[in-house]
Amino acid sequence: MDFTFTEEQQAAVEAARAVFSDVAPDRAPSPALTPGAVAEDIDRRLWHELARTDLLRLTLSPDHGGAGLDPIALCLVLRESAKVLARVPLLESCAVAMALQRYGDRTLAAELLPRAGRGELILTVGANGRSGHDPAELAVSARPYREDSGAGDGSGESDPADGGTDGSAGDSGWVLDGVQSAVPWAQAADWIAVPAHTDGGGPVLALVPRTRDGVTLADQVSTNGERLAEVRLDAVRVEARELIDAAGCWEWLRSLLTTGTCALALGLGERVLAMTAEYTGKREQFGFPVATFQAVAVQAADRYIDLRAMEATLWQAAWRISTDAGGPLPAAGDVAVAKIWASDGVRRVAQTAQHLHGGFGADTDYPLHRYHAWAKQIELSLGPAAAHEEALGDLLAAHPLG
């Protein structure tokens, strides 16, 4: 495998490191000491700095003022962001923007994407469904409607049959009903991407303004103390151009979100292992640094192996969704493998770090407890390892190897 990055991708990493070098992981109150969310809003100062350095438009095409880089570049930046626990919707906003650019209406993309690249507009996505256990698109229904031009019962809507059951709404629009739970950064977002299902078709993706009639948000709090939202849609109307029914759109976006989450896990794990190495190199017992003890060194070495496996599987998945390259399994197989390693790996790294730090790891004046909380949140985001093992098993059953 050749994991050599291009000059443009390496430049993105350097720019990201420069921006994140001024970010302290304890800028927000500790989740261990805060009853509820650690903050009401995202880190706006950091968000504006990301916009100023063009990192928010990194993966947008030149037509929308961007650099035209691929998901690999986004994952490289996400990896750096996780090292400082950056409280910004970098993954969600960039991923939705890329999906809109790739599959969505051209006029809507021209309206939204330049503003998103400048940091003026924030995008997020509901990818957890109602409970986090079922496919997200099943939690919301989308049915077509037609404006009544004067005939009919005067209700302003036609019979659903008049709108068709084949997923076509003509020049009219759609009505959304349902719930998406644990939507990240929803209160700060301007538009929310909502996966949904139609009666006669596959999954679709609706782009809904947060302030549209029928959209209500209820506060939720994540494991790491960040503010989430249950987004309820009650007869929410969206225009035809605001709904993407292109084949493969939602699957591609979900794969990108999952791969980006793996990049966050890798960056966080690398930072935690570095903290552990620094601490055990200074902490002495019996006159020697504890890092020189075989039991400590073996545990740290095992976690290093975890990180290298996480890295290899991450770039394989990112390469597959960036290039649409073929393989013995669909790209979803590589994404599942990456998430299995990321979920289990980041948990093991955080647990070992806590063990090797001793009681110091639980000290709320030391940032390790924050990384532990973020690690748990990342581990379970978009499905724990077991869920992706099941998905991988289904893919292997459908695509026998050899």
Coordinates of C-alpha atoms in Angstrom, one line a residue:
M1 CA 0.0 0.0 0.0
D2 CA 1.2 3.5 -0.8
F3 CA -0.1 6.0 1.6
T4 CA 2.0 8.9 0.2
F5 CA -0.1 12.1 0.3
T6 CA -0.1 14.7 -2.4
E7 CA 1.5 18.1 -1.9
E8 CA -2.0 19.7 -1.7
Q9 CA -3.0 17.2 1.0
Q10 CA 0.2 17.8 3.0
A11 CA -0.4 21.5 2.7
A12 CA -3.9 21.1 4.2
V13 CA -2.3 19.2 7.1
E14 CA 0.2 22.0 7.7
A15 CA -2.6 24.6 7.6
A16 CA -4.7 22.6 10.0
R17 CA -1.9 22.2 12.5
A18 CA -1.3 25.9 12.4
V19 CA -4.9 26.7 13.2
F20 CA -5.3 24.0 15.9
S21 CA -2.0 24.8 17.6
D22 CA -3.8 27.6 19.4
V23 CA -6.7 25.5 20.6
A24 CA -6.8 24.2 24.1
P25 CA -8.7 21.0 24.7
D26 CA -10.1 22.4 27.9
R27 CA -11.4 25.6 26.4
A28 CA -15.0 24.5 27.4
P29 CA -16.0 23.5 30.9
S30 CA -15.3 19.9 31.9
P31 CA -18.1 17.4 31.0
A32 CA -17.4 15.7 34.3
L33 CA -18.3 18.8 36.2
T34 CA -21.1 20.2 34.0
P35 CA -24.8 19.1 34.5
G36 CA -25.8 19.2 30.9
A37 CA -24.0 20.5 27.8
V38 CA -20.6 22.1 28.3
A39 CA -21.6 25.0 26.0
E40 CA -24.6 26.4 24.2
D41 CA -22.7 27.0 20.9
I42 CA -19.9 25.7 18.9
D43 CA -16.4 27.3 19.1
R44 CA -17.2 30.2 16.9
R45 CA -13.7 31.7 17.1
L46 CA -12.2 28.5 15.8
W47 CA -14.9 28.2 13.1
H48 CA -14.1 31.6 11.8
E49 CA -10.4 30.8 11.8
L50 CA -11.1 27.7 9.8
A51 CA -13.0 29.8 7.3
R52 CA -10.3 32.4 7.2
T53 CA -7.6 29.8 6.3
D54 CA -9.9 28.3 3.6
L55 CA -10.1 24.9 5.4
L56 CA -13.9 24.9 5.2
R57 CA -13.8 25.1 1.4
L58 CA -11.0 22.5 1.1
T59 CA -13.2 19.9 -0.6
L60 CA -15.5 22.3 -2.5
S61 CA -14.9 22.5 -6.3
P62 CA -13.3 25.7 -7.8
D63 CA -16.8 26.6 -9.1
H64 CA -17.8 27.1 -5.5
G65 CA -14.6 28.8 -4.4
G66 CA -12.9 25.7 -3.1
A67 CA -9.7 23.8 -3.7
G68 CA -11.3 20.7 -5.1
L69 CA -9.6 18.2 -2.8
D70 CA -11.0 14.8 -1.9
P71 CA -12.3 13.1 1.2
I72 CA -8.7 12.0 2.1
A73 CA -7.8 15.7 2.6
L74 CA -10.8 16.1 4.8
C75 CA -9.9 13.1 6.9
L76 CA -6.3 14.5 7.3
V77 CA -7.8 17.8 8.7
L78 CA -10.2 15.9 10.9
R79 CA -7.3 13.9 12.3
E80 CA -5.7 17.1 13.4
S81 CA -8.9 18.5 14.8
A82 CA -9.4 15.5 17.1
K83 CA -6.0 16.0 18.7
V84 CA -7.3 19.2 20.4
L85 CA -11.0 18.2 20.7
A86 CA -12.1 20.9 18.3
R87 CA -15.7 21.8 19.1
V88 CA -16.8 22.6 15.5
P89 CA -19.0 20.7 13.0
L90 CA -16.2 20.3 10.6
L91 CA -17.1 16.7 9.6
E92 CA -20.8 17.2 9.3
S93 CA -20.7 20.5 7.5
C94 CA -18.1 19.5 5.0
A95 CA -19.6 16.1 4.4
V96 CA -23.1 17.5 3.6
A97 CA -21.5 20.1 1.4
M98 CA -19.7 17.4 -0.6
A99 CA -22.9 15.3 -1.0
L100 CA -24.8 18.4 -2.2
Q101 CA -22.0 19.2 -4.6
R102 CA -21.8 15.6 -5.9
Y103 CA -25.5 14.7 -6.1
G104 CA -27.7 17.7 -5.5
D105 CA -29.5 20.5 -7.4
R106 CA -27.0 22.8 -9.1
T107 CA -28.8 26.0 -8.3
L108 CA -29.2 25.1 -4.6
A109 CA -25.5 24.1 -4.5
A110 CA -24.5 27.5 -6.1
E111 CA -26.5 29.3 -3.4
L112 CA -25.3 27.4 -0.3
L113 CA -21.8 26.1 -0.9
P114 CA -19.9 29.3 -1.3
R115 CA -21.5 30.6 1.9
A116 CA -20.6 27.3 3.7
G117 CA -17.1 27.6 2.5
R118 CA -16.8 31.1 3.9
G119 CA -18.2 29.9 7.3
E120 CA -21.3 32.0 6.9
L121 CA -23.6 28.9 6.9
I122 CA -23.4 25.7 8.9
L123 CA -24.7 22.3 7.7
T124 CA -25.3 19.2 9.8
V125 CA -26.9 15.8 9.3
G126 CA -29.1 13.5 11.2
A127 CA -27.6 10.0 10.7
N128 CA -28.8 8.2 13.8
G129 CA -32.5 7.7 13.1
R130 CA -34.9 7.5 16.0
S131 CA -32.9 5.3 18.3
G132 CA -29.5 4.8 16.7
H133 CA -30.1 1.1 16.1
D134 CA -32.2 1.2 12.9
P135 CA -31.3 2.7 9.5
A136 CA -31.6 6.4 9.7
E137 CA -33.7 6.8 6.6
L138 CA -36.5 4.7 8.1
A139 CA -37.1 7.2 10.8
V140 CA -38.5 9.9 8.4
S141 CA -41.0 9.5 5.6
A142 CA -41.1 11.6 2.5
R143 CA -44.2 11.9 0.4
P144 CA -44.8 14.1 -2.6
Y145 CA -47.4 16.8 -2.7
R146 CA -48.7 19.1 -5.4
E147 CA -50.1 22.6 -5.0
D148 CA -53.7 22.8 -5.9
S149 CA -54.3 25.2 -8.8
G150 CA -57.9 25.6 -7.9
A151 CA -59.6 22.3 -8.6
G152 CA -60.2 19.6 -6.1
D153 CA -61.2 19.8 -2.4
G154 CA -59.4 23.1 -1.7
S155 CA -57.0 21.6 0.7
G156 CA -54.0 22.8 -1.1
E157 CA -52.7 19.3 -1.5
S158 CA -53.5 16.6 -4.0
D159 CA -54.2 13.0 -3.2
P160 CA -51.0 11.1 -2.8
A161 CA -51.8 9.1 -5.8
D162 CA -51.8 12.2 -7.9
G163 CA -48.2 12.9 -6.9
G164 CA -47.3 9.4 -7.9
T165 CA -45.8 6.6 -5.9
D166 CA -42.6 6.2 -7.9
G167 CA -40.7 8.9 -6.0
S168 CA -41.5 11.7 -8.5
A169 CA -43.1 14.9 -7.3
G170 CA -42.9 16.7 -10.7
D171 CA -42.5 20.5 -10.2
S172 CA -43.9 20.3 -6.7
G173 CA -42.3 19.3 -3.4
W174 CA -42.2 16.9 -0.5
V175 CA -43.6 16.5 3.0
L176 CA -41.4 15.1 5.7
D177 CA -42.6 13.4 8.9
G178 CA -40.5 11.7 11.5
V179 CA -37.7 12.1 14.0
Q180 CA -33.9 12.1 13.9
S181 CA -32.2 11.7 17.2
A182 CA -28.8 12.9 18.4
V183 CA -28.2 15.3 15.6
P184 CA -24.8 17.0 16.2
W185 CA -24.6 20.8 16.4
A186 CA -28.2 21.1 15.2
Q187 CA -28.9 24.2 17.3
A188 CA -26.0 26.0 15.6
A189 CA -26.8 24.8 12.1
D190 CA -28.6 26.7 9.4
W191 CA -29.5 23.6 7.3
I192 CA -30.0 20.0 8.4
A193 CA -29.6 17.1 6.0
V194 CA -32.3 14.5 6.8
P195 CA -32.3 11.0 5.3
A196 CA -35.8 9.7 4.6
H197 CA -37.7 7.0 2.8
T198 CA -40.4 7.2 0.1
D199 CA -43.2 4.8 -0.4
G200 CA -42.0 3.5 -3.8
G201 CA -38.3 4.2 -3.8
G202 CA -35.1 3.9 -1.9
P203 CA -33.5 6.4 0.6
V204 CA -33.5 10.1 -0.2
L205 CA -31.8 13.0 1.4
A206 CA -33.7 16.2 2.2
L207 CA -32.0 19.5 3.0
V208 CA -34.1 21.4 5.5
P209 CA -33.6 24.9 6.9
R210 CA -33.6 24.6 10.7
T211 CA -36.2 27.4 11.0
R212 CA -38.7 26.0 8.6
D213 CA -42.2 25.5 9.8
G214 CA -42.8 22.1 11.4
V215 CA -39.2 21.6 12.5
T216 CA -38.7 21.5 16.3
L217 CA -35.5 20.8 18.3
A218 CA -35.3 19.2 21.7
D219 CA -32.0 19.4 23.6
Q220 CA -29.9 16.2 24.1
V221 CA -26.4 15.9 25.5
S222 CA -23.7 13.6 24.2
T223 CA -21.3 11.5 26.3
N224 CA -18.6 14.1 25.8
G225 CA -20.9 16.9 27.0
E226 CA -21.7 18.4 23.6
R227 CA -25.1 19.7 22.8
L228 CA -27.1 17.4 20.5
A229 CA -30.7 17.7 19.4
E230 CA -33.7 15.5 18.7
V231 CA -35.0 16.9 15.4
R232 CA -38.7 16.4 14.9
L233 CA -40.4 17.0 11.6
D234 CA -44.1 17.5 11.5
A235 CA -45.5 17.9 8.0
V236 CA -42.4 19.8 6.9
R237 CA -42.5 20.9 3.3
V238 CA -39.4 21.0 1.2
E239 CA -39.0 22.1 -2.4
A240 CA -38.2 19.5 -5.1
R241 CA -34.7 20.9 -5.4
E242 CA -34.1 20.5 -1.7
L243 CA -34.6 16.7 -1.9
I244 CA -31.8 14.5 -3.4
D245 CA -33.1 11.3 -4.8
A246 CA -30.0 10.3 -6.8
A247 CA -29.1 6.7 -6.4
G248 CA -26.4 6.1 -3.8
C249 CA -26.4 9.6 -2.3
W250 CA -27.3 8.7 1.2
E251 CA -25.1 5.6 1.2
W252 CA -22.1 7.7 0.0
L253 CA -22.8 10.4 2.6
R254 CA -23.1 7.9 5.4
S255 CA -19.8 6.2 4.3
L256 CA -18.1 9.6 4.3
L257 CA -19.4 10.4 7.8
T258 CA -18.3 7.0 9.1
T259 CA -14.9 7.4 7.5
G260 CA -14.5 10.9 8.9
T261 CA -15.4 9.5 12.4
C262 CA -12.6 7.0 12.0
A263 CA -10.2 9.9 11.2
L264 CA -11.4 11.6 14.5
A265 CA -10.7 8.3 16.4
L266 CA -7.2 8.1 14.9
G267 CA -6.3 11.7 15.8
L268 CA -7.6 11.4 19.3
G269 CA -5.9 8.1 19.8
E270 CA -2.6 9.4 18.6
R271 CA -2.8 12.4 21.0
V272 CA -3.8 10.2 23.9
L273 CA -0.9 7.8 23.3
A274 CA 1.5 10.7 23.1
M275 CA 0.2 12.0 26.4
T276 CA 0.7 8.6 27.9
A277 CA 4.3 8.3 26.6
E278 CA 5.1 11.7 28.1
Y279 CA 3.6 10.9 31.5
T280 CA 5.1 7.5 31.9
G281 CA 8.5 8.9 30.8
K282 CA 8.5 11.3 33.7
R283 CA 6.7 9.3 36.4
E284 CA 9.2 7.4 38.4
Q285 CA 8.8 4.3 40.7
F286 CA 11.8 2.7 42.5
G287 CA 14.0 5.3 40.9
F288 CA 13.1 4.5 37.3
P289 CA 10.6 6.0 34.8
V290 CA 7.6 3.7 34.7
A291 CA 7.9 3.7 30.9
T292 CA 11.0 1.4 31.3
F293 CA 9.0 -1.3 33.0
Q294 CA 8.2 -4.2 30.7
A295 CA 4.5 -4.4 31.7
V296 CA 4.0 -0.7 30.8
A297 CA 6.0 -0.9 27.5
V298 CA 4.1 -3.9 26.3
Q299 CA 0.7 -2.2 26.9
A300 CA 1.9 0.9 25.1
A301 CA 3.2 -1.1 22.2
D302 CA -0.1 -2.9 21.8
R303 CA -1.9 0.4 21.6
Y304 CA 0.6 1.6 19.0
I305 CA -0.3 -1.4 16.9
D306 CA -3.9 -0.5 17.3
L307 CA -3.3 3.0 15.9
R308 CA -1.3 1.7 12.9
A309 CA -4.2 -0.7 12.1
M310 CA -6.6 2.1 12.5
E311 CA -4.5 4.3 10.2
A312 CA -4.2 1.6 7.4
T313 CA -7.9 0.8 7.4
L314 CA -8.9 4.5 7.5
W315 CA -6.9 5.4 4.4
Q316 CA -8.1 2.3 2.6
A317 CA -11.7 3.4 3.2
A318 CA -11.0 7.0 2.4
W319 CA -9.3 6.0 -0.9
R320 CA -12.3 3.8 -1.9
I321 CA -14.9 6.5 -1.4
S322 CA -12.6 9.2 -2.9
T323 CA -11.8 7.3 -6.1
D324 CA -14.8 5.0 -6.5
A325 CA -12.2 2.3 -7.1
G326 CA -13.5 -1.3 -7.4
G327 CA -12.6 -4.2 -5.1
P328 CA -13.7 -7.7 -4.1
L329 CA -16.3 -6.0 -1.8
P330 CA -18.2 -2.7 -2.2
A331 CA -16.6 0.3 -0.6
A332 CA -19.0 -0.2 2.3
G333 CA -16.9 -3.2 3.3
D334 CA -13.7 -1.2 3.7
V335 CA -15.7 1.5 5.6
A336 CA -17.0 -1.2 8.0
V337 CA -13.5 -2.6 8.6
A338 CA -12.2 0.9 9.3
K339 CA -15.0 1.6 11.8
I340 CA -14.5 -1.8 13.5
W341 CA -10.8 -0.9 14.1
A342 CA -11.6 2.7 15.0
S343 CA -14.3 1.8 17.6
D344 CA -12.4 -0.9 19.3
G345 CA -9.0 0.8 18.9
V346 CA -9.9 4.2 20.3
R347 CA -11.6 2.5 23.3
R348 CA -8.5 0.4 24.0
V349 CA -6.1 3.3 23.7
A350 CA -8.2 5.5 26.1
Q351 CA -8.6 2.7 28.6
T352 CA -4.9 1.9 28.6
A353 CA -4.0 5.5 29.0
Q354 CA -6.3 5.8 32.0
H355 CA -4.7 2.7 33.5
L356 CA -1.1 3.9 32.9
H357 CA -1.8 7.3 34.3
G358 CA -3.2 5.8 37.5
G359 CA -5.4 8.2 39.5
F360 CA -4.0 11.2 37.7
G361 CA -6.1 10.2 34.6
A362 CA -9.3 11.0 36.5
D363 CA -8.1 14.4 37.7
T364 CA -10.4 17.0 36.2
D365 CA -7.6 19.5 36.1
Y366 CA -5.8 17.2 33.6
P367 CA -7.3 16.8 30.1
L368 CA -7.2 13.0 29.8
H369 CA -10.7 12.6 31.2
R370 CA -12.0 14.8 28.4
Y371 CA -10.3 12.6 25.8
H372 CA -11.8 9.5 27.4
A373 CA -15.3 11.0 27.1
W374 CA -14.7 12.0 23.5
A375 CA -13.3 8.5 22.8
K376 CA -16.4 6.9 24.1
Q377 CA -18.6 9.2 22.0
I378 CA -16.6 8.5 18.8
E379 CA -16.6 4.7 19.5
L380 CA -20.4 4.6 19.5
S381 CA -21.0 7.3 16.8
L382 CA -22.7 5.9 13.7
G383 CA -22.6 2.4 15.2
P384 CA -20.3 0.5 17.5
A385 CA -17.9 -2.2 16.3
A386 CA -20.5 -4.9 16.6
A387 CA -22.9 -3.2 14.3
H388 CA -20.3 -2.9 11.6
E389 CA -19.1 -6.5 12.1
E390 CA -22.7 -7.5 11.3
A391 CA -22.7 -5.2 8.2
L392 CA -19.4 -6.7 7.1
G393 CA -20.8 -10.2 7.5
D394 CA -23.8 -9.4 5.4
L395 CA -21.5 -8.0 2.6
L396 CA -19.3 -11.1 2.8
A397 CA -22.4 -13.3 2.5
A398 CA -23.6 -11.3 -0.6
H399 CA -20.1 -11.1 -2.2
P400 CA -18.3 -14.4 -1.6
L401 CA -14.5 -14.1 -1.9
G402 CA -12.3 -16.4 -3.9

